[in-house]
Amino acid sequence: MQEDVRPGLSVRLDAVTKIYNVAGDELPAIRGVTLSFDRGEALALVGSSGSGKSTLLHLSGLLDRPTTGAVFYENSRVDSLSPSDRAILRNRSVGFVFQNFQLIPRTTALENVEMPLLYRGVPPRERRERARELLLSVGMGDRERHYSSQLSGGQQQRVAIARALVASPGLLLADEPTGNLDSRSAVSVLDLLMKAQERTRMTLVLVTHDAEVARFASRTVRVRDGLLEKS
Amino acid sequence: MFIVSLGLRALHRNPYRSILTSLGIVIGVLSVIVLVSIGLGAKALVLQSIQNLGPNLLIVIPGSVTDSGAQVGGGTDTTLTQEDAQAIRHDCPDVWNASGALRTAAQVQSSHANWSTVILGAEPNYLPVRDWHLARGGFFGAEEEAASARVAVLGHLVASRLFGLEDPLGKFIQINHSPFRVIGILSSKGQSPMGMNQDDMVVIPLSTLQSQIMGVTYVGVILAAAQSPDRVGDARREIRDLLLLRHHIPAGGHPDFDIQALSDIAKTANRLSLILTLLLALIASISLIVGGIGILNIMLVSVRERTREIGIRMAIGARPRDILLQFLTESAALSFFGGIAGGILGVLSILALRSFLGWPAPIPWEDSLITVAGATLLGVLFGLYPAWRASRLDPMEALRYE
Ligand SMILES: Nc1ncnc2c1ncn2[C@@H]1O[C@H](COP(=O)(O)OP(=O)(O)O)[C@@H](O)[C@H]1O
Ligand SMILES: [Mg+2]
């Protein structure tokens, strides 16, 4: 399998806050966080539900913009880029794995995995080959024509991981990837993520509230009530 | 290019909705094409019936025309006579032939039927002036005209109404209780430009109608045929000068007659049918726009339904313009295929119209192409807003959408 080994992406959140507006009330979800993800590390974000882990992840992956503060990729500021430029960065450098899989409905496993390459303008044949490789590597090679509705949770998450990895991102963000899975699937999904991280040396951020899961990571950061907890 | 195929695939995944959505466009395009065809058919019909009357024909009618061009007492005045017709025939070099004519309505009876129709009194040369022919039998000549003979030539329709399958030649009919001998039957001529069925009449000598039925000495109209279509203008001038002289109209006075050329009538008819066609096209365009609004509506629903899908696509790197293009492709394809389907159905409807109603509706190929192209453009225009909305979604909010 040809895998262009790219050094992982380094990310820095600089004094970021995120304040949601809910029915006129200001609800601070992140209240001032400065945090770096080093190139090629595997980091676990832990904390109780509602502490702000997902929000931090979305800010890091340019899905959302901080209310104040800044986000840097490789020392250049990225949160202030245009929606289009942020989309290009997400496409080239970031892979997302969500708790609820987020596969596109009425679309086959193979088409889902191809999707990031499509938006990158990779020609169809190459796209298809690369997507097949990835499906094989997550053990879903025999399910490429299946729709997401025809797959179990564990299988859907494997497809989602293949999709997150297909464009060889420098940063992989996984938000409670095992949260909706039984313990056996959970172990194999975590295994997949860790092996992929070891192989590609990408930066991996794993959100979990499970201490067991956090043990897979080399470093653990604790979030509590929108702030980092000193460990 | 890849994005375009995405849009098409989404349609493929939801075939029923796609068909229902484009139905408005299908009907819109269909009605544009059919209505334009009907408009063109109406025009062709009018021109054909004018052609039927003879392109060389000039019609002299009694009555004066005011300065504003309005005609006073058109066709009801009594200032024209058979002698005028004769003079036109003899003294106008560019007139090939002319005939006075007068008409009235009457009941006509055969031994077993009764029919209410038009009695036309005409001179012996009426048929050649009208470029008309006999189906059977003969026409009356100068002797019958001079003797006010009771002979009749039946229009095609009258012959079959009065005699059915029987042969009318040599039989007698009653007009106002006087017997007339049937000597001929006219060939079928169809509608006149004024919408009259020219086969529904009985032709008798002019003098017979004047003296025995109506008790008058004037004629209702003088029909004159020019030597050729390009002599119509000269013939008209000659007739005018002649009649001004005969009727003692001083120079600068209002003539007590009017001369109409069929080319004038054709011009008017042309203008009318153009207005008709435009009106029909307008109505059809409105239905097309309604179809476009249907697409707008469904695309808005579709964008909302697929909000989470849009969020996922954005998360994995779709730019706003990728999303825009995807939805725009969808609406353009919907209206394009709808337009094609409407075009095919339109052509089929026209063919059906032709074979069942005998309406000479042409297939407006060029207009059809323009309409299909226009419908596609309409789909793009009406798809623009939903597609723009989709492209402006916030990725995080879209992902969270339930
Ligand atoms: N879109 C949103 N609108 C309003 N409040 C939000 C939104 N997203 C998250 N929050 C709030 O922000 C806080 C942190 O949420 P989140 O980052 O999802 O926590 P975690 O992932 O650690 O469970 C919570 O109180 C949550 O209710
Ligand atoms: Mg969360």
XYZ file of C-alpha atoms and ligand atoms in Angstrom:
661
model
C 0.000 0.000 0.000
C 1.466 3.272 -1.056
C 1.127 5.702 1.785
C 2.793 9.013 1.436
C 4.192 9.443 4.904
C 3.830 13.090 5.745
C 4.983 14.498 9.009
C 2.000 15.256 11.222
C 0.581 18.727 11.486
C 1.341 20.908 14.485
C -1.638 22.863 15.812
C -1.823 25.635 18.354
C -4.908 27.094 19.973
C -4.057 30.501 21.378
C -6.316 31.824 24.132
C -9.442 30.655 22.343
C -12.914 31.139 23.688
C -16.212 29.993 22.240
C -19.403 31.582 23.386
C -22.709 30.210 22.115
C -25.784 32.326 21.949
C -28.777 30.332 23.080
C -32.077 32.199 23.002
C -30.367 35.482 23.821
C -28.250 34.031 26.653
C -24.505 33.913 26.285
C -23.260 30.430 27.010
C -19.459 30.153 27.260
C -18.428 26.662 26.138
C -14.679 27.388 26.011
C -13.446 30.033 28.360
C -9.856 30.644 27.376
C -7.757 27.696 26.287
C -4.176 27.709 25.067
C -3.106 24.316 23.827
C -0.668 22.793 21.335
C -0.848 19.491 19.491
C 2.688 18.509 18.599
C 3.642 17.104 15.254
C 2.912 13.364 15.192
C 1.710 12.932 18.768
C -1.327 10.936 19.877
C -3.223 13.009 22.389
C -6.342 12.207 24.395
C -8.822 14.924 25.345
C -10.790 13.774 28.328
C -13.424 15.327 30.531
C -17.016 14.869 31.542
C -19.900 15.370 29.166
C -20.534 19.014 28.373
C -17.043 20.112 29.425
C -16.213 21.439 25.940
C -14.164 18.635 24.347
C -16.107 18.527 21.087
C -16.072 22.278 20.806
C -12.277 22.311 21.170
C -11.997 19.628 18.504
C -14.209 21.517 16.061
C -12.179 24.668 16.594
C -8.963 22.727 15.966
C -10.396 21.187 12.776
C -11.656 24.522 11.361
C -15.260 23.346 11.418
C -16.027 26.238 13.718
C -14.420 29.567 14.533
C -13.457 30.760 17.996
C -15.270 33.760 19.465
C -11.894 35.196 20.480
C -8.348 33.872 20.220
C -6.618 32.267 17.277
C -5.836 28.902 15.732
C -2.475 28.201 14.089
C -1.439 25.374 11.773
C 2.355 25.188 11.488
C 2.608 28.698 12.903
C 0.281 30.309 10.413
C -3.060 31.596 11.491
C -5.946 29.676 9.937
C -9.153 30.535 11.813
C -9.463 33.868 10.017
C -9.325 32.345 6.525
C -12.342 32.464 4.218
C -14.866 29.586 4.363
C -13.526 28.372 1.033
C -9.880 28.355 2.186
C -10.810 26.630 5.425
C -12.664 23.997 3.380
C -9.513 23.436 1.322
C -7.431 23.079 4.517
C -9.921 20.608 6.005
C -9.799 18.662 2.782
C -5.998 18.549 2.561
C -4.913 18.367 6.172
C -7.696 17.248 8.496
C -9.570 13.987 8.910
C -12.651 13.783 11.141
C -14.105 10.749 12.867
C -17.400 11.430 14.654
C -19.207 9.605 17.385
C -22.259 9.130 15.159
C -20.159 8.192 12.085
C -21.671 10.833 9.794
C -21.683 8.764 6.623
C -23.664 10.275 3.755
C -27.019 8.508 3.518
C -28.062 6.618 0.361
C -24.417 6.479 -0.662
C -22.216 3.400 -0.781
C -19.229 2.785 1.465
C -16.879 3.228 -1.476
C -18.499 6.521 -2.551
C -18.231 7.810 1.008
C -14.536 7.029 1.143
C -13.956 8.577 -2.286
C -15.648 11.831 -1.325
C -12.637 13.773 0.095
C -10.622 12.910 -3.020
C -13.474 14.054 -5.219
C -13.407 17.507 -3.649
C -9.688 17.495 -4.151
C -10.147 16.939 -7.882
C -8.477 13.520 -8.042
C -9.454 11.733 -11.286
C -12.078 8.956 -10.936
C -9.889 5.931 -11.548
C -7.214 6.997 -9.086
C -9.868 7.996 -6.591
C -11.517 4.626 -6.767
C -8.268 2.697 -6.398
C -7.178 4.706 -3.399
C -10.619 4.373 -1.735
C -10.545 0.577 -2.281
C -7.119 0.378 -0.646
C -8.399 2.246 2.374
C -11.542 0.125 2.681
C -9.332 -2.987 2.522
C -7.035 -1.626 5.206
C -9.964 -1.174 7.616
C -11.257 -4.650 6.784
C -14.256 -3.453 4.769
C -13.032 -4.497 1.325
C -16.012 -6.801 0.801
C -18.579 -4.109 1.653
C -17.762 -1.385 -0.819
C -21.178 -1.514 -2.508
C -23.093 -1.461 0.780
C -25.060 1.585 1.848
C -24.488 2.962 5.334
C -27.952 1.784 6.359
C -26.841 -1.778 5.580
C -23.822 -1.649 7.903
C -23.497 -2.170 11.674
C -22.212 0.647 13.855
C -18.714 -0.797 14.006
C -18.651 -1.240 10.250
C -19.879 2.300 9.673
C -17.147 3.660 11.916
C -14.511 1.672 9.981
C -15.784 3.210 6.749
C -15.681 6.629 8.415
C -12.078 6.028 9.463
C -11.177 4.984 5.926
C -12.752 8.210 4.708
C -10.847 10.276 7.273
C -7.558 8.673 6.230
C -8.038 8.537 2.466
C -6.487 11.953 1.797
C -3.511 11.259 4.124
C -4.273 14.106 6.540
C -1.652 15.541 8.865
C -4.245 15.855 11.617
C -6.837 13.241 12.581
C -9.571 14.370 14.955
C -11.679 11.625 16.501
C -14.626 12.678 18.663
C -15.600 9.770 20.898
C -15.216 7.350 17.999
C -16.168 4.388 20.156
C -18.982 6.129 22.023
C -21.741 4.394 20.056
C -20.052 0.979 19.781
C -20.107 -2.247 21.756
C -16.866 -3.055 23.553
C -15.567 -5.509 20.933
C -16.027 -3.103 18.031
C -14.643 -0.330 20.206
C -11.376 -2.160 20.707
C -10.902 -2.871 17.014
C -11.775 0.708 16.032
C -9.273 2.113 18.533
C -6.736 -0.381 17.293
C -7.288 0.833 13.741
C -6.785 4.461 14.736
C -3.634 3.766 16.712
C -2.082 1.620 14.006
C -2.834 4.251 11.397
C -1.232 6.906 13.609
C 1.878 4.802 14.126
C 2.170 4.112 10.416
C 1.655 7.628 9.114
C 3.014 9.662 12.054
C 0.083 12.040 11.742
C -1.100 14.059 14.711
C -4.031 12.315 16.392
C -6.426 13.930 18.845
C -8.817 11.514 20.454
C -11.753 12.824 22.462
C -13.132 10.428 25.029
C -14.623 10.385 28.500
C -13.401 6.858 28.972
C -10.157 6.548 30.967
C -9.546 3.144 29.380
C -9.571 4.653 25.944
C -7.299 7.486 27.029
C -4.636 4.953 27.891
C -4.059 4.387 24.202
C -2.696 7.913 23.900
C 0.777 9.186 24.711
C -0.495 12.320 26.423
C -3.772 13.201 28.091
C -5.314 16.635 28.415
C -8.227 17.144 30.773
C -11.018 19.604 30.041
C -13.367 20.851 32.685
C -16.084 23.431 32.300
C -14.475 25.044 29.276
C -10.973 25.244 30.743
C -7.914 22.997 30.786
C -7.242 21.198 34.048
C -3.644 21.163 35.224
C -2.557 17.555 35.520
C -16.922 18.062 -13.513
C -17.061 15.555 -10.633
C -19.460 17.792 -8.813
C -21.842 17.741 -11.774
C -22.075 13.967 -11.618
C -22.854 14.299 -7.913
C -25.879 16.423 -8.680
C -27.094 13.928 -11.257
C -26.620 11.035 -8.852
C -28.809 12.710 -6.250
C -31.645 12.847 -8.789
C -31.142 9.224 -9.654
C -31.482 8.320 -5.972
C -34.890 9.938 -5.752
C -36.577 9.228 -9.086
C -40.200 9.848 -8.055
C -39.476 13.190 -6.542
C -37.385 14.115 -9.565
C -40.243 13.290 -11.908
C -42.818 15.133 -9.799
C -40.561 18.155 -9.522
C -40.004 18.435 -13.226
C -43.700 17.907 -13.975
C -44.308 21.639 -13.808
C -41.597 22.239 -16.384
C -42.880 19.348 -18.502
C -46.348 20.876 -18.597
C -44.962 24.369 -19.132
C -42.848 23.387 -22.123
C -45.626 21.213 -23.485
C -48.113 24.065 -23.373
C -45.687 26.569 -24.904
C -45.039 24.287 -27.848
C -48.650 23.248 -28.373
C -50.018 26.774 -28.029
C -47.414 28.245 -30.381
C -48.294 25.523 -32.842
C -51.996 26.304 -32.521
C -51.265 29.980 -33.103
C -49.244 29.197 -36.209
C -51.964 26.789 -37.326
C -54.626 29.478 -36.984
C -52.503 31.807 -39.085
C -51.955 29.142 -41.715
C -55.678 28.463 -41.776
C -56.537 32.115 -42.339
C -53.912 32.537 -45.038
C -55.056 29.344 -46.674
C -58.659 30.511 -46.813
C -57.553 33.846 -48.227
C -55.549 32.013 -50.817
C -58.705 30.026 -51.425
C -60.541 33.198 -52.340
C -57.979 34.025 -54.989
C -54.919 36.213 -54.571
C -55.890 38.434 -57.512
C -59.243 39.338 -56.086
C -60.479 42.876 -55.461
C -63.705 43.426 -53.610
C -65.740 46.564 -54.303
C -68.257 47.287 -51.586
C -70.764 50.146 -51.398
C -70.667 52.758 -48.653
C -68.350 55.605 -47.873
C -65.213 55.710 -45.800
C -64.775 58.666 -43.451
C -61.523 60.536 -43.029
C -60.730 58.498 -39.946
C -60.909 55.350 -42.020
C -64.080 54.052 -40.411
C -66.503 52.645 -42.871
C -70.040 53.932 -42.867
C -72.765 51.483 -43.720
C -70.268 49.050 -45.167
C -71.884 46.542 -47.480
C -75.431 47.731 -46.855
C -75.608 50.749 -49.109
C -77.201 50.414 -52.480
C -74.913 52.486 -54.654
C -73.439 49.691 -56.793
C -75.196 48.241 -59.771
C -74.807 45.484 -62.289
C -73.918 48.194 -64.833
C -70.949 49.180 -62.649
C -69.804 45.568 -62.759
C -70.182 45.496 -66.510
C -68.232 48.741 -66.910
C -65.416 47.415 -64.727
C -65.344 44.282 -66.826
C -65.063 46.212 -70.092
C -63.233 49.437 -69.320
C -60.481 48.446 -66.905
C -57.550 46.986 -68.857
C -55.919 45.399 -65.809
C -59.136 43.715 -64.728
C -59.391 40.263 -66.138
C -62.968 39.603 -65.152
C -65.628 40.853 -62.742
C -68.996 39.874 -61.402
C -71.608 41.628 -59.341
C -73.161 39.598 -56.554
C -75.974 39.966 -54.081
C -77.031 37.710 -51.272
C -79.990 37.030 -49.086
C -81.060 34.339 -46.652
C -83.898 32.008 -47.529
C -85.526 28.679 -46.860
C -84.849 26.122 -49.553
C -86.875 22.957 -49.967
C -86.488 19.766 -51.920
C -89.184 17.113 -52.095
C -88.072 15.666 -48.781
C -85.892 18.207 -46.965
C -85.821 21.774 -45.812
C -82.724 23.884 -45.382
C -82.115 27.457 -44.396
C -79.217 28.864 -46.357
C -77.764 31.775 -48.286
C -79.026 32.591 -51.774
C -76.327 34.223 -53.847
C -77.274 36.044 -56.991
C -74.299 36.140 -59.338
C -73.385 36.849 -62.920
C -72.409 34.026 -65.289
C -68.684 34.763 -64.861
C -68.774 34.504 -61.087
C -66.986 31.162 -60.987
C -63.872 32.138 -62.963
C -63.599 35.390 -60.970
C -63.622 33.362 -57.771
C -61.343 30.715 -59.271
C -64.028 28.220 -58.349
C -65.133 25.087 -60.144
C -68.168 22.911 -60.576
C -68.204 19.438 -59.133
C -70.924 18.349 -61.548
C -73.369 19.772 -64.087
C -73.143 23.298 -65.516
C -73.487 26.981 -64.598
C -75.990 29.460 -65.996
C -75.002 31.602 -68.972
C -75.928 34.965 -70.490
C -79.349 33.752 -71.731
C -80.479 32.543 -68.298
C -79.186 35.805 -66.813
C -81.045 37.868 -69.403
C -84.220 35.854 -68.950
C -84.051 35.805 -65.154
C -84.334 32.038 -65.411
C -85.184 29.947 -62.364
C -82.080 27.792 -62.315
C -79.875 27.034 -59.331
C -76.360 25.796 -58.684
C -76.041 24.148 -55.286
C -73.188 24.483 -52.851
C -71.662 21.192 -51.794
C -73.258 21.175 -48.363
C -76.693 22.259 -49.572
C -76.720 19.497 -52.178
C -76.151 16.812 -49.585
C -78.618 18.379 -47.096
C -81.426 18.579 -49.613
C -80.839 15.443 -51.620
C -78.691 13.130 -49.520
C -77.279 10.444 -51.765
C -79.721 11.225 -54.581
C -78.567 13.024 -57.723
C -79.898 16.617 -57.565
C -79.185 17.420 -61.232
C -82.414 18.127 -63.108
C -84.497 18.050 -59.896
C -86.424 21.027 -58.606
C -86.029 22.950 -55.380
C -88.307 25.611 -53.922
C -86.908 29.005 -53.019
C -89.573 31.187 -51.402
C -92.169 28.801 -52.902
C -90.941 29.263 -56.475
C -89.491 26.223 -58.208
C -85.872 26.333 -59.415
C -84.235 23.670 -61.554
C -80.882 22.399 -60.284
C -78.336 22.603 -63.078
C -75.018 22.222 -61.254
C -73.174 21.473 -58.035
C -70.151 23.463 -56.845
C -66.922 21.887 -55.719
C -66.231 22.153 -52.016
C -64.516 25.405 -51.016
C -64.582 25.479 -47.214
C -64.452 28.505 -44.934
C -64.186 32.040 -46.197
C -61.751 34.363 -44.360
C -64.764 35.843 -42.603
C -65.579 32.455 -41.194
C -68.508 31.632 -43.482
C -68.925 28.157 -44.861
C -68.880 28.797 -48.592
C -70.353 25.395 -49.320
C -73.560 26.394 -47.557
C -75.215 28.415 -50.337
C -77.280 28.306 -53.503
C -76.186 30.345 -56.516
C -78.849 31.691 -58.913
C -78.680 34.313 -61.691
C -78.285 37.850 -60.295
C -81.238 39.188 -62.264
C -83.480 36.418 -60.938
C -82.581 37.259 -57.342
C -82.994 41.000 -57.919
C -86.322 40.909 -59.693
C -88.086 37.800 -58.404
C -86.955 37.428 -54.843
C -85.657 40.708 -53.496
C -87.245 43.281 -55.794
C -84.162 45.507 -55.987
C -81.780 46.740 -58.692
C -78.495 47.128 -56.826
C -75.743 44.631 -56.162
C -74.186 43.951 -52.759
C -70.645 43.606 -53.960
C -68.572 43.544 -57.113
C -65.803 41.000 -57.263
C -63.041 41.772 -59.729
C -60.058 39.631 -60.596
C -56.883 41.411 -61.726
C -54.920 40.091 -64.695
C -52.198 38.879 -62.330
C -51.183 39.359 -58.682
C -48.755 42.181 -59.565
C -51.499 44.071 -61.432
C -53.796 44.226 -58.406
C -52.640 47.769 -57.606
C -53.246 49.048 -61.146
C -56.595 47.323 -61.384
C -57.657 48.904 -58.128
C -56.761 52.398 -59.383
C -58.641 51.858 -62.645
C -61.755 50.636 -60.863
C -61.616 53.594 -58.515
C -61.307 56.148 -61.307
C -64.057 54.487 -63.274
C -66.519 54.348 -60.396
C -65.753 57.927 -59.317
C -66.642 58.996 -62.811
C -69.744 56.831 -63.075
C -71.025 57.933 -59.675
C -70.314 61.620 -60.401
C -68.084 62.051 -57.359
C -66.247 65.383 -57.667
C -62.495 65.515 -57.187
C -61.795 65.561 -53.456
C -65.241 64.204 -52.584
C -65.883 61.074 -50.555
C -66.362 58.037 -52.765
C -69.538 56.057 -52.086
C -67.696 52.757 -52.350
C -64.572 51.080 -51.062
C -62.176 48.701 -52.731
C -60.477 46.038 -50.669
C -57.677 43.852 -51.895
C -57.224 40.436 -50.334
C -53.630 41.324 -49.655
C -54.941 43.981 -47.207
C -57.095 41.416 -45.495
C -54.170 39.027 -45.380
C -52.080 41.707 -43.684
C -54.726 42.276 -41.039
C -55.184 38.570 -40.518
C -51.446 38.176 -40.182
C -51.275 40.859 -37.543
C -54.192 39.341 -35.657
C -52.690 35.890 -35.643
C -49.359 37.312 -34.492
C -51.157 38.882 -31.552
C -52.898 35.577 -30.907
C -49.599 33.705 -31.010
C -47.951 36.175 -28.640
C -50.883 35.934 -26.265
C -50.770 32.149 -26.257
C -47.004 32.216 -25.787
C -47.458 34.575 -22.837
C -49.988 32.276 -21.189
C -47.702 29.314 -21.770
C -44.697 31.183 -20.385
C -46.620 31.841 -17.212
C -47.177 28.122 -16.773
C -43.467 27.630 -17.401
C -42.646 30.100 -14.650
C -45.036 28.284 -12.332
C -43.039 25.160 -13.147
C -39.858 27.013 -12.230
C -41.373 28.021 -8.897
C -42.130 24.338 -8.319
C -38.448 23.609 -8.749
C -37.537 26.438 -6.394
C -39.874 25.020 -3.795
C -38.674 21.425 -4.032
C -35.034 22.466 -4.058
C -35.560 24.472 -0.879
C -37.128 21.424 0.751
C -34.327 19.258 -0.561
C -31.649 21.556 0.844
C -33.311 21.479 4.232
C -33.716 17.713 4.175
C -30.107 17.226 3.235
C -28.667 19.762 5.633
C -26.683 17.128 7.502
C -25.352 15.683 4.259
C -24.214 19.184 3.323
C -22.516 19.476 6.731
C -20.683 16.194 6.186
C -19.554 17.260 2.741
C -18.279 20.548 4.113
C -16.480 18.769 6.955
C -14.549 16.622 4.494
C -13.623 19.576 2.345
C -16.448 20.683 0.046
C -16.081 24.401 -0.624
C -19.185 26.603 -0.717
C -18.961 26.711 -4.507
C -18.824 22.901 -4.679
C -22.099 22.735 -2.777
C -23.562 25.520 -4.921
C -22.626 23.736 -8.110
C -24.016 20.422 -6.903
C -27.468 21.828 -6.191
C -27.440 24.002 -9.264
C -26.684 20.949 -11.383
C -29.637 19.226 -9.808
C -32.122 21.940 -10.630
C -30.685 22.482 -14.106
C -30.893 18.768 -14.839
C -34.442 18.602 -13.486
C -35.583 21.388 -15.759
C -33.512 20.195 -18.728
C -34.922 16.675 -18.661
C -38.347 18.094 -17.840
C -37.989 20.379 -20.846
C -36.952 17.527 -23.131
C -39.877 15.422 -21.911
C -42.239 18.371 -22.384
C -40.856 18.900 -25.876
C -41.429 15.285 -26.858
C -44.925 15.284 -25.375
C -45.618 18.597 -27.116
C -44.674 17.216 -30.528
C -46.789 14.115 -29.870
C -49.734 16.311 -28.847
C -49.411 18.333 -32.034
C -49.377 15.158 -34.100
C -52.487 13.974 -32.248
C -54.137 17.358 -32.788
C -53.445 17.070 -36.479
C -54.780 13.590 -36.976
C -57.858 13.889 -34.742
C -58.954 17.465 -35.430
C -57.452 17.942 -38.862
C -56.002 21.209 -37.630
C -53.011 22.178 -39.793
C -50.772 22.827 -36.768
C -47.086 22.901 -37.753
C -44.419 21.515 -35.413
C -42.463 24.595 -34.304
C -39.029 22.960 -34.127
C -37.111 26.154 -33.626
C -39.454 27.482 -30.948
C -39.331 24.097 -29.238
C -35.551 24.197 -28.976
C -35.658 27.746 -27.656
C -38.320 26.739 -25.135
C -36.331 23.757 -23.844
C -33.240 25.947 -23.547
C -35.307 28.623 -21.805
C -36.755 26.081 -19.397
C -33.251 24.901 -18.499
C -32.171 28.462 -17.901
C -35.265 28.947 -15.770
C -34.307 25.898 -13.716
C -30.858 27.342 -13.168
C -32.332 30.716 -12.179
C -34.865 29.260 -9.773
C -32.291 26.800 -8.448
C -29.845 29.591 -7.736
C -31.408 30.718 -4.483
C -31.739 27.253 -2.855
C -28.225 26.352 -4.011
C -26.874 29.613 -2.612
C -28.603 28.915 0.704
C -27.047 25.442 0.792
C -23.595 26.823 0.091
C -23.888 29.391 2.865
C -24.691 26.867 5.607
C -22.367 26.807 8.576
C -20.609 23.422 8.548
C -20.943 22.855 12.285
C -24.612 23.774 12.450
C -25.354 21.689 9.374
C -23.625 18.658 10.910
C -25.688 19.011 14.052
C -28.988 19.327 12.120
C -31.521 16.612 12.868
N -24.220 24.658 18.955
C -24.318 24.862 20.265
N -25.199 25.759 20.721
C -25.305 26.006 22.034
N -24.581 25.409 22.949
C -23.678 24.488 22.581
C -23.508 24.170 21.212
N -22.550 23.242 21.131
C -22.148 22.983 22.394
N -22.838 23.725 23.248
C -22.640 23.753 24.702
O -21.273 23.908 24.963
C -20.869 23.101 26.011
C -19.742 22.188 25.590
O -20.240 21.254 24.643
P -19.360 20.127 23.978
O -18.122 20.747 23.458
O -20.212 19.406 23.017
O -19.004 19.206 25.229
P -18.431 17.698 25.255
O -18.092 17.373 23.864
O -17.271 17.802 26.166
O -19.523 16.890 25.794
C -22.088 22.356 26.477
O -22.635 23.024 27.588
C -23.021 22.443 25.328
O -24.338 22.441 25.767
Mg -18.874 15.850 22.718
